[in-house]
XYZ file of C-alpha atoms in Angstrom:
300
model
C 120.408 -5.937 -91.583
C 123.178 -5.459 -90.877
C 126.336 -6.382 -92.804
C 128.751 -8.872 -92.795
C 132.125 -8.440 -90.710
C 135.319 -9.750 -88.931
C 135.456 -10.297 -85.848
C 138.816 -9.065 -85.983
C 137.103 -6.185 -86.149
C 134.769 -5.871 -83.323
C 136.134 -5.999 -79.520
C 138.807 -8.625 -78.923
C 137.615 -11.157 -76.253
C 139.251 -11.106 -73.207
C 139.712 -14.803 -72.914
C 138.478 -17.479 -75.129
C 138.787 -18.431 -78.048
C 137.342 -18.684 -81.475
C 136.445 -21.877 -83.193
C 135.224 -21.815 -87.207
C 132.248 -23.482 -87.912
C 131.289 -22.682 -91.528
C 133.906 -20.491 -92.382
C 133.653 -17.990 -89.310
C 133.816 -17.451 -85.680
C 132.088 -18.650 -83.493
C 133.067 -17.426 -79.691
C 133.490 -19.480 -76.532
C 135.168 -19.809 -73.445
C 135.495 -23.003 -71.793
C 136.552 -23.507 -67.616
C 136.217 -27.167 -65.359
C 136.968 -30.788 -66.329
C 134.398 -33.383 -66.259
C 130.857 -34.368 -66.678
C 128.185 -33.724 -68.007
C 128.979 -30.630 -70.023
C 127.290 -27.030 -68.662
C 126.443 -24.978 -71.701
C 125.510 -21.704 -70.860
C 123.178 -19.568 -73.635
C 122.326 -16.035 -73.638
C 119.250 -14.299 -73.758
C 119.266 -11.118 -76.175
C 121.358 -8.424 -75.757
C 123.820 -10.737 -73.565
C 127.095 -12.461 -74.396
C 128.432 -15.241 -73.533
C 131.336 -13.874 -70.522
C 128.009 -12.211 -68.949
C 127.794 -15.653 -67.290
C 131.495 -15.570 -67.139
C 130.415 -14.854 -62.388
C 127.901 -18.523 -62.515
C 130.107 -20.244 -64.652
C 133.063 -20.005 -62.842
C 130.990 -21.567 -59.725
C 129.881 -23.946 -61.755
C 133.437 -24.904 -63.868
C 133.995 -25.659 -59.385
C 131.963 -29.785 -59.890
C 132.135 -29.644 -63.812
C 132.854 -28.009 -67.593
C 131.045 -25.056 -68.125
C 130.954 -23.519 -71.473
C 129.944 -20.053 -72.770
C 129.360 -18.910 -76.257
C 127.794 -16.353 -78.938
C 126.420 -17.707 -81.284
C 127.190 -16.352 -84.968
C 125.930 -12.780 -85.536
C 126.103 -11.915 -81.861
C 129.017 -11.280 -78.478
C 132.514 -11.457 -80.371
C 131.380 -13.584 -82.335
C 131.677 -12.836 -86.759
C 128.689 -11.435 -88.104
C 125.474 -13.167 -89.198
C 122.270 -12.052 -90.949
C 119.940 -11.437 -87.740
C 117.753 -12.306 -86.810
C 117.999 -16.435 -87.575
C 115.851 -19.828 -86.776
C 116.460 -21.941 -84.238
C 117.450 -24.644 -86.060
C 120.369 -22.441 -87.802
C 120.953 -21.182 -84.001
C 121.060 -24.807 -82.254
C 122.543 -26.413 -85.937
C 125.864 -23.959 -84.625
C 125.342 -24.407 -80.559
C 126.725 -28.450 -81.835
C 129.069 -28.068 -84.271
C 131.023 -25.594 -81.627
C 130.390 -28.007 -79.092
C 131.632 -30.851 -81.461
C 135.379 -29.790 -82.655
C 136.068 -28.195 -79.247
C 136.073 -32.411 -78.547
C 132.936 -31.385 -74.951
C 131.410 -34.730 -74.931
C 127.447 -34.999 -74.509
C 124.503 -35.195 -73.005
C 125.228 -31.574 -71.873
C 122.893 -29.379 -68.589
C 121.144 -26.907 -71.509
C 121.317 -23.074 -68.886
C 119.287 -21.458 -70.494
C 118.402 -17.751 -69.605
C 116.031 -15.098 -71.917
C 115.737 -15.891 -75.189
C 117.885 -18.641 -74.798
C 115.108 -20.888 -74.329
C 113.579 -20.344 -77.178
C 117.338 -21.920 -78.603
C 117.847 -24.658 -75.747
C 114.367 -26.141 -76.365
C 115.339 -26.565 -80.378
C 118.534 -27.692 -80.245
C 116.724 -31.005 -77.271
C 114.005 -30.928 -80.834
C 116.469 -31.669 -83.031
C 119.148 -33.480 -80.765
C 117.305 -34.546 -77.949
C 120.516 -37.724 -77.324
C 122.561 -35.009 -76.709
C 121.371 -33.428 -74.719
C 120.861 -34.828 -69.796
C 119.263 -31.932 -68.262
C 117.530 -28.618 -69.134
C 117.887 -25.004 -65.876
C 115.803 -22.512 -67.818
C 116.603 -19.059 -66.318
C 113.575 -16.747 -66.668
C 113.732 -18.487 -70.005
C 110.908 -18.194 -72.981
C 108.597 -20.549 -74.155
C 106.817 -21.226 -77.367
C 103.783 -20.908 -75.966
C 104.115 -17.831 -74.414
C 101.144 -16.381 -74.930
C 99.314 -18.750 -73.958
C 99.629 -17.360 -70.794
C 100.718 -14.397 -70.779
C 98.490 -10.923 -70.842
C 98.150 -9.328 -74.487
C 100.136 -6.475 -74.006
C 102.716 -8.413 -73.063
C 102.616 -10.986 -75.740
C 105.277 -11.995 -78.503
C 104.402 -9.485 -80.729
C 103.671 -6.694 -78.634
C 107.506 -7.434 -77.049
C 108.704 -6.805 -81.087
C 107.542 -3.417 -80.932
C 107.954 -2.162 -77.824
C 111.313 -2.424 -77.988
C 114.504 0.261 -78.178
C 115.695 1.396 -81.727
C 119.068 2.394 -82.383
C 118.832 5.491 -81.542
C 117.142 5.132 -78.015
C 119.542 2.812 -77.133
C 122.568 5.347 -78.460
C 120.809 8.088 -76.235
C 120.683 5.504 -73.247
C 124.067 4.936 -73.411
C 125.876 6.090 -70.855
C 123.199 4.363 -68.865
C 123.664 1.269 -69.946
C 127.811 1.636 -69.072
C 126.960 2.948 -65.821
C 124.648 0.032 -64.970
C 126.526 -3.305 -66.691
C 129.836 -2.037 -64.805
C 128.026 -1.514 -61.494
C 126.487 -5.576 -63.054
C 130.483 -6.774 -63.455
C 131.783 -5.505 -60.269
C 133.016 -8.452 -59.315
C 134.759 -10.200 -62.307
C 138.022 -9.400 -62.600
C 139.123 -5.673 -64.141
C 140.296 -7.287 -67.657
C 137.204 -9.070 -68.400
C 134.384 -6.398 -66.388
C 136.720 -3.489 -68.894
C 136.099 -5.538 -71.988
C 133.039 -6.901 -71.150
C 131.435 -2.620 -70.997
C 132.892 -1.637 -74.356
C 131.158 -5.192 -75.689
C 127.589 -4.538 -73.764
C 127.211 -0.999 -75.636
C 128.795 -1.182 -79.212
C 126.825 -0.201 -81.942
C 127.618 -3.607 -83.549
C 125.705 -4.647 -80.173
C 122.559 -3.008 -79.795
C 122.092 -4.010 -83.460
C 122.027 -7.478 -83.154
C 119.589 -6.802 -79.252
C 117.851 -4.864 -81.576
C 117.710 -7.793 -84.627
C 116.824 -11.316 -82.845
C 114.246 -9.457 -80.346
C 112.395 -9.392 -83.660
C 112.358 -12.763 -84.321
C 109.816 -13.630 -81.390
C 106.987 -14.479 -82.600
C 108.963 -16.249 -85.323
C 110.566 -18.149 -83.655
C 107.954 -19.572 -81.227
C 105.839 -20.589 -84.461
C 108.638 -22.705 -85.686
C 109.389 -24.544 -82.156
C 105.397 -25.505 -81.586
C 105.766 -27.501 -84.890
C 108.105 -30.111 -83.431
C 107.959 -32.150 -80.186
C 107.746 -30.407 -76.122
C 111.491 -30.774 -74.361
C 112.330 -34.743 -73.762
C 112.069 -36.191 -70.244
C 115.124 -35.161 -68.522
C 115.665 -33.508 -65.703
C 114.250 -29.720 -65.192
C 114.557 -27.316 -62.811
C 112.825 -23.605 -63.881
C 113.982 -19.993 -61.696
C 110.895 -17.787 -61.919
C 111.825 -14.088 -61.361
C 109.124 -12.590 -59.589
C 110.632 -9.444 -58.878
C 109.008 -5.961 -58.149
C 109.048 -3.631 -61.024
C 108.022 0.570 -59.893
C 108.176 1.066 -64.227
C 105.010 -1.654 -63.788
C 101.250 -0.897 -63.338
C 99.935 -2.886 -60.248
C 97.761 -4.741 -62.658
C 99.987 -5.710 -64.974
C 102.907 -6.532 -62.481
C 100.659 -9.338 -61.244
C 98.586 -11.243 -64.381
C 102.856 -10.685 -65.998
C 103.797 -12.531 -62.777
C 100.758 -15.421 -62.651
C 101.784 -16.108 -66.655
C 105.075 -17.235 -65.694
C 104.531 -18.536 -61.982
C 101.955 -20.913 -64.625
C 104.473 -20.860 -67.653
C 107.486 -21.680 -65.561
C 104.867 -24.969 -63.985
C 103.955 -25.943 -66.636
C 107.179 -26.751 -68.065
C 107.893 -29.054 -65.027
C 105.558 -30.827 -64.863
C 105.756 -32.324 -68.398
C 108.934 -33.756 -67.201
C 109.095 -36.887 -64.386
C 112.195 -34.812 -62.478
C 110.737 -31.177 -63.021
C 111.686 -28.212 -60.029
C 110.185 -24.189 -60.088
C 111.688 -21.840 -57.917
C 110.556 -19.028 -57.260
C 112.541 -15.650 -57.064
C 111.721 -12.475 -55.845
C 114.044 -10.688 -54.909
C 115.788 -9.398 -57.996
C 114.591 -8.518 -61.702
C 115.720 -10.956 -64.979
C 118.593 -9.015 -66.779
C 120.215 -9.068 -63.072
C 120.024 -13.197 -62.226
C 122.957 -14.026 -62.228
C 124.621 -11.965 -60.853
C 121.992 -10.619 -57.352
C 121.598 -14.006 -57.259
C 124.203 -17.320 -58.371
C 123.650 -18.898 -55.621
C 120.926 -19.884 -56.954
C 121.374 -20.367 -60.099
C 124.625 -22.263 -59.128
C 122.530 -24.318 -56.913
C 119.207 -25.530 -60.060
C 122.392 -26.066 -62.149
C 124.342 -28.100 -59.602
C 121.159 -29.508 -58.633
C 120.746 -31.222 -62.125
C 123.920 -32.299 -62.528
C 123.500 -34.608 -60.462
C 120.469 -35.274 -60.884
C 121.907 -37.015 -64.297
C 124.378 -38.196 -62.909
C 121.691 -40.259 -60.366
C 119.871 -41.326 -63.608
């Protein structure tokens, strides 16, 4: 497990601020004005400023918030993995301390889906809508082949030694992903994403997937709020065709079940990008989905 450190020992964020929660600092950056506020929940290994590009577009029509949950990104270190309840409670405390009025539209990517669902279970009155950005579901194992189960995913992830060997390639990949970001943001983000701290946090969070799903299954379904799910079904040359077809079929059925469980739900399928590139390659689609949920919330 990681030992506790202070944010001063980490890389300093290029923008934003720290909000103190329970004696430690949580990184948060807000832009725009109005409501409902849109809150981005990052995936494993991701940081809040990964969503800077789409956040800036969303901030043109409402308040947009990115943050790093405790133990990740620019926030102070914590022992990982954490329970979904701990993450959800922390996020609510950050938003309240920042005087960002509820209810919120939660835009959850990848692992962020688990935390968005738990937030909605604990604080349904604070959730106005959901945007599912190829996010995880508590019923993942019901739809995916055994080789892609949550337990298998926990075992398959790279270890720190492998990630260290991949560091030059990861640096190059992130430099390309952040190519359109302002230089002062871009360079800081590249350094943050390839740091030992970031790699350890990603490994630790991915080790808790099965426990998170179990925690979520003990609570209710998502509330009946507007939901748009973006399902990413891009071709992946590293996967055998049969496996890829099973994964795509599982994702399609899983997201369909999510949106069919609410009164105003819609699934949008993308076949021209990959899971980790969604917000970089198709920011137009991401922002459109968020805008549509915000408009639905405003009307209803």
